Short mmCIF file of C-alpha atoms and ligand atoms in Angstrom, two decimals:
data_model
loop_
_atom_site.label_atom_id
_atom_site.label_comp_id
_atom_site.label_asym_id
_atom_site.label_seq_id
_atom_site.Cartn_x
_atom_site.Cartn_y
_atom_site.Cartn_z
CA UNK A 1 114.91 80.06 72.51
CA UNK A 2 115.96 76.62 74.47
CA UNK A 3 112.14 75.54 74.22
CA UNK A 4 109.61 75.39 71.11
CA UNK A 5 105.88 75.77 72.84
CA UNK A 6 103.82 73.12 70.69
CA UNK A 7 100.42 72.07 72.35
CA UNK A 8 100.34 68.50 73.02
CA UNK A 9 97.07 66.38 71.75
CA UNK A 10 96.87 63.81 74.32
CA UNK A 11 92.74 62.91 73.83
CA UNK A 12 92.37 59.15 74.60
CA UNK A 13 96.07 58.77 74.19
CA UNK A 14 98.00 56.71 77.09
CA UNK A 15 100.19 58.73 79.45
CA UNK A 16 102.41 57.29 81.72
CA UNK A 17 102.76 58.52 85.14
CA UNK A 18 105.28 57.14 87.79
CA UNK A 19 104.89 58.03 91.19
CA UNK A 20 101.57 58.22 93.19
CA UNK A 21 101.95 60.98 95.49
CA UNK A 22 101.14 64.70 95.58
CA UNK A 23 103.39 65.83 92.78
CA UNK A 24 102.19 63.04 90.51
CA UNK A 25 98.53 63.91 91.37
CA UNK A 26 99.08 67.42 90.36
CA UNK A 27 100.16 66.65 86.61
CA UNK A 28 97.69 63.82 86.68
CA UNK A 29 95.07 66.44 87.06
CA UNK A 30 96.29 68.48 83.94
CA UNK A 31 97.05 65.28 81.87
CA UNK A 32 93.15 64.23 82.95
CA UNK A 33 91.75 67.74 82.18
CA UNK A 34 93.47 67.29 78.35
CA UNK A 35 91.38 63.89 78.02
CA UNK A 36 94.84 61.34 78.67
CA UNK A 37 94.16 57.92 79.57
CA UNK A 38 96.45 57.22 82.52
CA UNK A 39 98.92 54.73 83.38
CA UNK A 40 100.19 54.96 87.30
CA UNK A 41 102.88 52.84 88.35
CA UNK A 42 103.65 53.11 92.12
CA UNK A 43 103.60 50.76 95.00
CA UNK A 44 101.03 53.05 97.01
CA UNK A 45 98.77 55.30 94.80
CA UNK A 46 96.48 57.87 96.33
CA UNK A 47 92.96 57.90 96.46
CA UNK A 48 92.20 61.00 94.63
CA UNK A 49 94.81 59.75 92.05
CA UNK A 50 92.74 56.82 91.60
CA UNK A 51 89.91 58.73 91.09
CA UNK A 52 91.25 60.24 88.20
CA UNK A 53 92.49 57.37 86.54
CA UNK A 54 89.05 56.04 86.68
CA UNK A 55 87.84 52.92 84.33
CA UNK A 56 89.66 54.10 81.36
CA UNK A 57 93.14 53.96 83.07
CA UNK A 58 95.42 51.50 84.74
CA UNK A 59 97.05 51.37 88.17
CA UNK A 60 99.98 49.03 88.54
CA UNK A 61 100.61 48.99 92.51
CA UNK A 62 104.17 47.70 92.11
CA UNK A 63 107.41 48.94 91.12
CA UNK A 64 108.39 50.94 87.63
CA UNK A 65 109.64 48.17 84.76
CA UNK A 66 110.94 49.08 81.33
CA UNK A 67 107.70 47.58 79.68
CA UNK A 68 105.54 50.30 81.22
CA UNK A 69 106.87 52.32 78.21
CA UNK A 70 104.69 50.07 75.74
CA UNK A 71 102.38 52.50 73.62
CA UNK A 72 102.73 55.56 75.47
CA UNK A 73 102.47 58.88 74.09
CA UNK A 74 104.08 60.73 77.05
CA UNK A 75 106.14 60.09 80.18
CA UNK A 76 106.01 61.70 83.65
CA UNK A 77 108.32 60.45 86.44
CA UNK A 78 106.95 62.06 89.56
CA UNK A 79 108.77 59.85 92.30
CA UNK A 80 110.91 61.37 95.20
CA UNK A 81 113.70 58.48 94.26
CA UNK A 82 116.19 60.62 92.05
CA UNK A 83 117.97 57.72 90.91
CA UNK A 84 114.63 56.04 89.33
CA UNK A 85 113.53 59.61 88.07
CA UNK A 86 116.67 59.65 86.06
CA UNK A 87 116.16 55.75 84.95
CA UNK A 88 112.64 56.71 83.61
CA UNK A 89 114.04 59.69 81.84
CA UNK A 90 116.98 57.45 80.05
CA UNK A 91 114.46 54.87 79.11
CA UNK A 92 112.27 57.26 77.57
CA UNK A 93 114.83 59.15 75.65
CA UNK A 94 115.98 56.04 74.36
CA UNK A 95 112.70 55.29 72.88
CA UNK A 96 112.15 58.63 72.02
CA UNK A 97 109.21 59.07 73.85
CA UNK A 98 109.07 62.65 75.69
CA UNK A 99 109.64 62.92 79.13
CA UNK A 100 109.01 65.28 82.01
CA UNK A 101 110.68 64.84 85.46
CA UNK A 102 109.28 67.18 87.77
CA UNK A 103 111.41 69.57 89.31
CA UNK A 104 114.96 68.46 87.06
CA UNK A 105 114.76 70.55 84.11
CA UNK A 106 118.11 68.25 83.14
CA UNK A 107 116.24 65.09 82.93
CA UNK A 108 113.07 66.15 80.81
CA UNK A 109 112.83 66.60 76.89
CA UNK A 110 109.34 68.10 77.38
CA UNK A 111 108.56 70.60 80.23
CA UNK A 112 104.98 71.59 81.62
CA UNK A 113 104.31 75.53 81.44
CA UNK A 114 102.15 77.63 83.55
CA UNK A 115 98.71 77.80 82.13
CA UNK A 116 96.33 80.14 81.90
CA UNK A 117 92.95 77.78 80.88
CA UNK A 118 90.25 79.96 79.08
CA UNK A 119 89.95 76.74 76.74
CA UNK A 120 89.68 76.81 73.73
CA UNK A 121 91.88 79.62 74.38
CA UNK A 122 94.87 78.43 76.22
CA UNK A 123 97.98 80.45 77.07
CA UNK A 124 101.27 78.82 78.11
CA UNK A 125 104.30 80.62 80.04
CA UNK A 126 107.52 78.86 80.71
CA UNK A 127 111.27 80.25 82.02
CA UNK A 128 112.41 77.10 80.46
CA UNK A 129 113.03 75.65 84.21
CA UNK A 130 115.19 78.74 85.51
CA UNK A 131 112.91 80.79 87.33
CA UNK A 132 109.82 79.06 87.41
CA UNK A 133 108.15 81.75 90.07
CA UNK A 134 108.43 84.40 87.73
CA UNK A 135 106.94 82.34 85.33
CA UNK A 136 104.16 81.97 87.59
CA UNK A 137 103.88 85.78 88.43
CA UNK A 138 103.70 86.04 84.52
CA UNK A 139 100.86 83.73 84.58
CA UNK A 140 98.91 85.71 87.13
CA UNK A 141 99.38 89.09 85.22
CA UNK A 142 97.69 87.33 82.27
CA UNK A 143 95.14 85.83 84.43
CA UNK A 144 93.95 89.08 85.29
CA UNK A 145 93.99 90.59 81.76
CA UNK A 146 91.90 87.96 80.17
CA UNK A 147 88.24 87.92 81.21
CA UNK A 148 87.15 84.50 82.34
CA UNK A 149 84.71 84.22 79.58
CA UNK A 150 87.35 84.34 76.84
CA UNK A 151 86.48 80.40 76.64
CA UNK A 152 82.93 81.26 75.33
CA UNK A 153 83.80 84.13 72.86
CA UNK A 154 86.15 81.68 71.32
CA UNK A 155 83.42 79.17 71.12
CA UNK A 156 81.31 81.56 69.35
CA UNK A 157 84.02 82.42 66.79
CA UNK A 158 84.24 78.77 66.21
CA UNK A 159 80.29 78.36 65.44
CA UNK A 160 81.05 80.95 63.12
CA UNK A 161 84.27 80.52 61.41
CA UNK A 162 83.51 78.50 58.30
CA UNK A 163 80.73 80.98 57.33
CA UNK A 164 83.22 84.18 57.75
CA UNK A 165 85.86 82.10 56.10
CA UNK A 166 83.40 81.77 52.77
CA UNK A 167 82.28 85.33 53.35
CA UNK A 168 85.72 86.57 53.25
CA UNK A 169 88.41 84.61 51.41
CA UNK A 170 90.88 87.63 51.77
CA UNK A 171 92.94 86.86 55.10
CA UNK A 172 93.36 90.64 55.68
CA UNK A 173 89.40 91.20 55.48
CA UNK A 174 88.79 88.17 57.90
CA UNK A 175 91.26 89.51 60.40
CA UNK A 176 89.59 92.84 60.45
CA UNK A 177 86.08 91.40 60.82
CA UNK A 178 87.53 89.37 64.01
CA UNK A 179 89.22 92.27 65.45
CA UNK A 180 86.18 94.22 65.19
CA UNK A 181 84.20 91.20 67.11
CA UNK A 182 86.64 90.45 69.73
CA UNK A 183 86.94 94.04 70.86
CA UNK A 184 83.51 95.29 70.17
CA UNK A 185 80.26 94.95 71.61
CA UNK A 186 79.80 91.60 70.55
CA UNK A 187 82.64 90.29 72.80
CA UNK A 188 81.43 92.75 75.87
CA UNK A 189 78.03 91.16 75.59
CA UNK A 190 79.65 87.57 75.94
CA UNK A 191 81.53 88.85 78.70
CA UNK A 192 78.19 90.32 80.34
CA UNK A 193 76.56 86.85 80.11
CA UNK A 194 74.30 87.82 76.97
CA UNK A 195 75.30 84.88 74.96
CA UNK A 196 72.03 85.04 72.93
CA UNK A 197 72.58 88.33 72.31
CA UNK A 198 75.96 88.29 71.18
CA UNK A 199 75.16 85.42 68.48
CA UNK A 200 72.47 87.54 67.19
CA UNK A 201 74.53 90.65 66.82
CA UNK A 202 77.46 88.35 65.14
CA UNK A 203 74.51 87.00 62.70
CA UNK A 204 73.51 90.01 61.69
CA UNK A 205 76.99 91.55 61.03
CA UNK A 206 77.56 88.57 58.97
CA UNK A 207 74.41 89.20 57.15
CA UNK A 208 75.62 92.60 56.48
CA UNK A 209 72.78 93.92 58.37
CA UNK A 210 74.44 95.44 61.45
CA UNK A 211 72.17 98.34 62.38
CA UNK A 212 73.88 101.70 62.96
CA UNK A 213 75.63 100.59 65.66
CA UNK A 214 73.76 102.12 69.39
CA UNK A 215 76.55 102.76 71.71
CA UNK A 216 76.48 101.35 75.34
CA UNK A 217 76.74 102.43 78.89
CA UNK A 218 78.98 100.87 81.31
CA UNK A 219 78.10 101.81 84.91
CA UNK A 220 81.04 101.09 86.71
CA UNK A 221 82.15 100.61 90.36
CA UNK A 222 85.69 102.25 90.91
CA UNK A 223 86.02 101.13 94.67
CA UNK A 224 86.63 103.71 97.54
CA UNK A 225 89.81 104.96 96.49
CA UNK A 226 92.67 102.53 96.07
CA UNK A 227 93.33 101.44 92.33
CA UNK A 228 94.30 98.08 93.37
CA UNK A 229 90.86 97.52 94.47
CA UNK A 230 89.20 97.80 91.01
CA UNK A 231 87.72 94.93 89.34
CA UNK A 232 89.30 93.58 86.16
CA UNK A 233 85.97 93.95 84.63
CA UNK A 234 86.04 97.63 85.48
CA UNK A 235 89.76 98.11 84.37
CA UNK A 236 89.03 96.53 81.08
CA UNK A 237 85.99 98.48 80.35
CA UNK A 238 88.13 101.53 81.46
CA UNK A 239 90.46 101.08 79.05
CA UNK A 240 87.86 100.54 76.21
CA UNK A 241 85.22 103.45 76.67
CA UNK A 242 85.48 106.28 74.10
CA UNK A 243 84.07 108.70 76.94
CA UNK A 244 83.94 109.18 80.30
CA UNK A 245 81.84 110.20 82.89
CA UNK A 246 83.27 110.45 86.42
CA UNK A 247 82.46 111.87 89.82
CA UNK A 248 83.99 113.59 92.36
CA UNK A 249 84.52 110.28 94.50
CA UNK A 250 86.42 108.67 91.78
CA UNK A 251 90.53 109.47 92.75
CA UNK A 252 92.84 110.76 90.21
CA UNK A 253 95.10 107.46 89.84
CA UNK A 254 92.05 105.45 88.92
CA UNK A 255 91.00 108.28 86.25
CA UNK A 256 94.37 108.13 84.97
CA UNK A 257 93.69 104.45 83.88
CA UNK A 258 91.08 105.15 81.49
CA UNK A 259 92.16 105.06 78.14
CA UNK A 260 94.37 107.95 77.39
CA UNK A 261 92.48 109.33 74.03
CA UNK A 262 88.90 108.89 75.70
CA UNK A 263 86.83 112.11 76.12
CA UNK A 264 86.68 112.91 80.08
CA UNK A 265 83.73 114.46 81.27
CA UNK A 266 83.82 115.85 85.17
CA UNK A 267 79.89 115.52 86.32
CA UNK A 268 81.02 115.43 89.76
CA UNK A 269 78.61 116.05 92.68
CA UNK A 270 78.89 117.52 95.65
CA UNK A 271 76.45 117.46 98.38
CA UNK A 272 74.10 120.01 97.78
CA UNK A 273 76.55 121.48 94.95
CA UNK A 274 75.88 119.55 92.16
CA UNK A 275 78.16 120.45 89.33
CA UNK A 276 75.57 118.77 86.88
CA UNK A 277 71.95 117.89 88.21
CA UNK A 278 71.19 114.21 88.50
CA UNK A 279 68.85 114.48 85.32
CA UNK A 280 71.44 116.07 83.05
CA UNK A 281 73.68 113.32 83.65
CA UNK A 282 71.05 110.94 82.97
CA UNK A 283 70.19 112.81 79.68
CA UNK A 284 74.18 112.78 78.89
CA UNK A 285 74.31 109.71 79.01
CA UNK A 286 71.65 108.67 76.77
CA UNK A 287 73.17 111.12 74.24
CA UNK A 288 76.42 109.81 74.09
CA UNK A 289 75.46 106.32 73.74
CA UNK A 290 73.11 107.53 70.93
CA UNK A 291 75.90 108.81 69.03
CA UNK A 292 77.07 105.19 69.10
CA UNK A 293 80.01 105.71 71.80
CA UNK A 294 80.76 103.46 74.47
CA UNK A 295 80.34 105.36 77.68
CA UNK A 296 81.80 104.76 80.94
CA UNK A 297 79.86 105.97 83.88
CA UNK A 298 82.51 105.44 86.92
CA UNK A 299 81.15 105.92 90.12
CA UNK A 300 82.81 106.16 93.61
CA UNK A 301 82.29 102.46 95.65
CA UNK A 302 79.63 100.44 94.34
CA UNK A 303 77.05 102.26 91.82
CA UNK A 304 74.41 100.54 93.54
CA UNK A 305 74.95 101.85 97.18
CA UNK A 306 74.38 105.09 97.69
CA UNK A 307 75.35 105.80 94.03
CA UNK A 308 72.13 106.51 92.16
CA UNK A 309 73.31 104.01 89.65
CA UNK A 310 69.59 103.02 89.93
CA UNK A 311 68.18 106.40 88.41
CA UNK A 312 70.76 106.36 85.69
CA UNK A 313 69.83 103.45 84.16
CA UNK A 314 66.36 103.72 84.62
CA UNK A 315 66.59 106.30 81.74
CA UNK A 316 68.89 104.31 79.87
CA UNK A 317 66.32 101.35 79.92
CA UNK A 318 63.56 103.66 79.11
CA UNK A 319 65.79 104.31 75.95
CA UNK A 320 66.34 101.06 75.09
CA UNK A 321 70.05 101.61 75.26
CA UNK A 322 72.18 98.47 76.33
CA UNK A 323 74.03 98.85 79.72
CA UNK A 324 75.97 96.73 82.27
CA UNK A 325 76.59 97.42 85.62
CA UNK A 326 79.93 96.50 87.33
CA UNK A 327 80.03 96.46 91.26
CA UNK A 328 82.74 97.96 93.00
CA UNK A 329 84.13 97.54 96.26
CA UNK A 330 81.92 99.90 98.39
CA UNK A 331 83.21 102.37 101.11
CA UNK A 332 82.08 100.27 104.13
CA UNK A 333 84.13 97.28 102.92
CA UNK A 334 86.98 99.25 101.80
CA UNK A 335 87.28 101.66 104.79
CA UNK A 336 86.42 98.82 107.73
CA UNK A 337 88.94 96.56 105.91
CA UNK A 338 91.93 99.21 105.90
CA UNK A 339 90.59 100.53 109.03
CA UNK A 340 91.16 97.24 110.83
CA UNK A 341 87.51 97.01 111.76
CA UNK A 342 85.43 94.01 110.83
CA UNK A 343 81.97 94.67 109.99
CA UNK A 344 80.11 91.71 111.67
CA UNK A 345 82.09 89.42 114.20
CA UNK A 346 80.27 86.70 115.97
CA UNK A 347 80.92 88.16 119.78
CA UNK A 348 79.84 91.54 118.83
CA UNK A 349 77.55 92.25 115.49
CA UNK A 350 75.14 89.76 114.28
CA UNK A 351 74.29 92.07 111.32
CA UNK A 352 75.20 95.34 109.52
CA UNK A 353 73.41 98.17 108.07
CA UNK A 354 74.46 100.67 105.62
CA UNK A 355 72.59 103.96 105.95
CA UNK A 356 72.83 107.30 104.38
CA UNK A 357 73.26 110.38 106.57
CA UNK A 358 71.44 112.53 104.25
CA UNK A 359 67.98 112.08 102.43
CA UNK A 360 66.95 113.09 99.41
CA UNK A 361 64.78 115.98 100.66
CA UNK A 362 67.84 117.18 102.47
CA UNK A 363 66.56 115.63 105.98
CA UNK A 364 67.71 113.04 108.04
CA UNK A 365 64.80 111.46 109.44
CA UNK A 366 65.78 107.54 109.78
CA UNK A 367 64.22 104.68 111.74
CA UNK A 368 66.20 105.59 114.86
CA UNK A 369 64.65 102.61 117.30
CA UNK A 370 65.90 100.22 114.89
CA UNK A 371 69.31 101.58 114.43
CA UNK A 372 69.55 101.84 118.03
CA UNK A 373 69.31 98.04 118.76
CA UNK A 374 72.33 96.65 119.96
CA UNK A 375 74.12 93.69 118.34
CA UNK A 376 74.52 95.55 114.88
CA UNK A 377 76.99 97.76 113.06
CA UNK A 378 76.05 101.11 111.38
CA UNK A 379 77.73 102.26 108.86
CA UNK A 380 76.84 105.96 107.82
CA UNK A 381 77.50 107.23 104.39
CA UNK A 382 77.45 110.95 104.00
CA UNK A 383 77.16 111.37 107.72
CA UNK A 384 79.32 113.94 108.52
CA UNK A 385 77.22 117.00 108.26
CA UNK A 386 74.67 115.70 110.33
CA UNK A 387 76.98 113.61 112.66
CA UNK A 388 75.75 115.36 115.85
CA UNK A 389 72.32 114.96 115.07
CA UNK A 390 72.98 111.30 114.27
CA UNK A 391 74.80 110.46 117.33
CA UNK A 392 72.05 112.42 119.50
CA UNK A 393 69.33 110.34 118.25
CA UNK A 394 70.98 106.82 118.50
CA UNK A 395 71.81 107.82 122.30
CA UNK A 396 68.08 109.35 122.71
CA UNK A 397 66.74 105.94 121.30
CA UNK A 398 68.57 103.72 123.48
CA UNK A 399 72.02 103.14 122.12
CA UNK A 400 74.65 103.83 125.16
CA UNK A 401 76.79 106.93 124.84
CA UNK A 402 79.80 105.01 125.39
CA UNK A 403 79.31 102.74 121.66
CA UNK A 404 82.83 102.75 120.35
CA UNK A 405 82.56 104.91 116.86
CA UNK A 406 85.21 105.47 114.00
CA UNK A 407 85.53 108.15 111.61
CA UNK A 408 87.42 107.01 108.69
CA UNK A 409 88.60 109.69 106.32
CA UNK A 410 89.31 108.86 102.49
CA UNK A 411 89.72 105.28 103.39
CA UNK A 412 91.95 102.84 101.55
CA UNK A 413 93.89 106.10 100.16
CA UNK A 414 97.47 107.13 101.18
CA UNK A 415 95.54 110.26 102.56
CA UNK A 416 93.67 107.73 104.88
CA UNK A 417 93.10 109.22 108.55
CA UNK A 418 90.89 106.89 111.28
CA UNK A 419 89.67 108.58 114.27
CA UNK A 420 87.92 106.66 116.99
CA UNK A 421 86.06 107.33 120.00
CA UNK A 422 82.17 107.20 121.34
CA UNK A 423 78.93 108.07 120.20
CA UNK A 424 79.32 110.92 122.48
CA UNK A 425 82.62 112.38 121.45
CA UNK A 426 82.35 111.62 118.06
CA UNK A 427 80.98 115.16 116.62
CA UNK A 428 84.18 116.87 118.81
CA UNK A 429 86.75 114.74 117.46
CA UNK A 430 85.59 115.96 113.60
CA UNK A 431 85.96 119.83 114.93
CA UNK A 432 89.47 118.91 116.47
CA UNK A 433 91.08 116.98 113.48
CA UNK A 434 88.79 119.13 110.86
CA UNK A 435 87.75 116.00 109.39
CA UNK A 436 86.05 116.40 106.10
CA UNK A 437 84.58 114.47 103.32
CA UNK A 438 84.74 111.87 102.02
CA UNK A 439 84.61 110.48 105.62
CA UNK A 440 82.67 107.14 106.47
CA UNK A 441 81.03 106.60 110.36
CA UNK A 442 81.13 103.44 111.59
CA UNK A 443 79.42 102.39 115.07
CA UNK A 444 79.37 99.31 117.15
CA UNK A 445 81.44 97.48 119.43
CA UNK A 446 83.40 96.22 116.61
CA UNK A 447 85.37 99.48 116.08
CA UNK A 448 87.26 98.05 119.45
CA UNK A 449 89.04 95.38 117.29
CA UNK A 450 90.75 98.22 115.47
CA UNK A 451 92.74 98.41 118.57
CA UNK A 452 94.15 94.74 117.96
CA UNK A 453 93.55 94.77 113.97
CA UNK A 454 94.73 98.20 112.72
CA UNK A 455 97.47 97.42 109.77
CA UNK A 456 97.15 99.93 106.89
CA UNK A 457 99.10 103.18 107.61
CA UNK A 458 97.53 106.14 105.80
CA UNK A 459 98.53 109.56 106.37
CA UNK A 460 97.64 109.92 110.40
CA UNK A 461 96.64 107.72 112.84
CA UNK A 462 94.84 107.94 116.09
N1 SAH B 501 78.54 104.48 96.02
C1 SAH B 501 79.39 105.03 97.19
C2 SAH B 501 79.06 105.66 97.97
C3 SAH B 501 78.64 107.21 97.68
S1 SAH B 501 78.08 108.03 98.85
C4 SAH B 501 80.07 103.72 97.58
O1 SAH B 501 79.61 102.75 97.25
O2 SAH B 501 81.03 103.78 98.13
C5 SAH B 501 79.35 109.03 99.26
C6 SAH B 501 79.96 108.65 100.68
O3 SAH B 501 80.40 107.65 100.69
C7 SAH B 501 80.45 109.58 101.59
O4 SAH B 501 79.86 110.71 102.05
C8 SAH B 501 81.26 108.84 102.19
O5 SAH B 501 80.52 108.77 103.36
C9 SAH B 501 81.46 107.73 101.24
N2 SAH B 501 82.73 107.28 101.03
C10 SAH B 501 83.40 106.97 99.82
N3 SAH B 501 84.37 106.79 99.66
C11 SAH B 501 84.68 106.74 100.82
C12 SAH B 501 86.57 106.80 101.30
N4 SAH B 501 87.12 106.60 100.35
N5 SAH B 501 86.39 107.02 102.10
C13 SAH B 501 85.58 107.23 103.47
N6 SAH B 501 83.91 107.36 102.90
C14 SAH B 501 83.76 107.34 101.81
#
């Protein structure tokens, strides 16, 4: 190990920054975040830096002098004058004051790591100056693993720390207690923004009065297919849940990301050929949660967009079962992006409508007059079966037969196929190319933009 990571307490301590430009500013921001009092020495100092220096700090608008080192806890040399940087480093080291020279590891006695800040939880990563880009990439990975609200969780722990210590003098017991808190429903409560509830639960746990754990349901949007489009929260809950109930629309590579030993229950629905009727799915969710399980209800796209997510959680709410909803990228956003079709465009579409091509009673009775107005993009979900009817109605109610339209099959996946035509010939394209579900239909002038903006290559394009 070339460097020992230590965390430097800088609150109200004076730190010397030599240099007044962009690089100095970047370092000064971090120092100010840590509560340091800045002494900035440079003939010219940027305005943003002056703001950071504030009333407590000092700006010395001149060249560097040895006396600038007096009384400082840390020194940063951030000028573009190499000789000066080397001088500052030598002076600092002669006095035994830690020094960092930006981008010159050989002149440093301390180095800045890449930081993941979830204060009071802070993660620091370094490559010792050998491969800063690698350190930054690792940092980015860690950023995605650690929920943004970890800081709040640590804050909650801090509040209870002394009491828990008294309650469990044994360190082993204490460790088990906290592991349980940080990985269970209390932590999830914090992540979902339910701070008060989480605090009450922790209170109850400490009082030894934790009620028989009631499970929880996570209604999670899995996005349109590409696993990279999952949200951080979706992935975390997928790796935590004890039972997973998933749809036909959820792509297999996404199911693979669920916890290995979780029970997987396929409740897939196909239009008019439901594997499990909706009310049975609702009952299942309630049953598992009452057994104390953490239940993941994984849905294609976004659970609140033609996903019956609302119906499922109504049942949970009626039974007093805690739940949370995690949005996903809906098929319209995913397919449009991967097909190079912006859903709105200042020249072509001032609004976009998401429409179902399949109503609950099996009909397709839609406000055709409104849908036929120009200047809007229409996105039809479940529109394949009724496609001829949809196109006919739009034309009959005034949308031009030559309006551009697209079919996006299995959008965002390696099997994505996109076909473009017009309202008039779209049904024909379905037959010609044997297009099948899941397919999204996009209608409007914006479809034309694909000619210029297509970028993603799926299985077959046209
Ligand atoms: N909740 C989902 C939609 C469920 S309705 C969401 O927000 O995306 C099911 C319909 O979504 C399908 O009939 C199809 O029209 C569309 N769909 C979902 N995923 C799709 C994909 N990857 N490619 C094309 N269409 C998709």
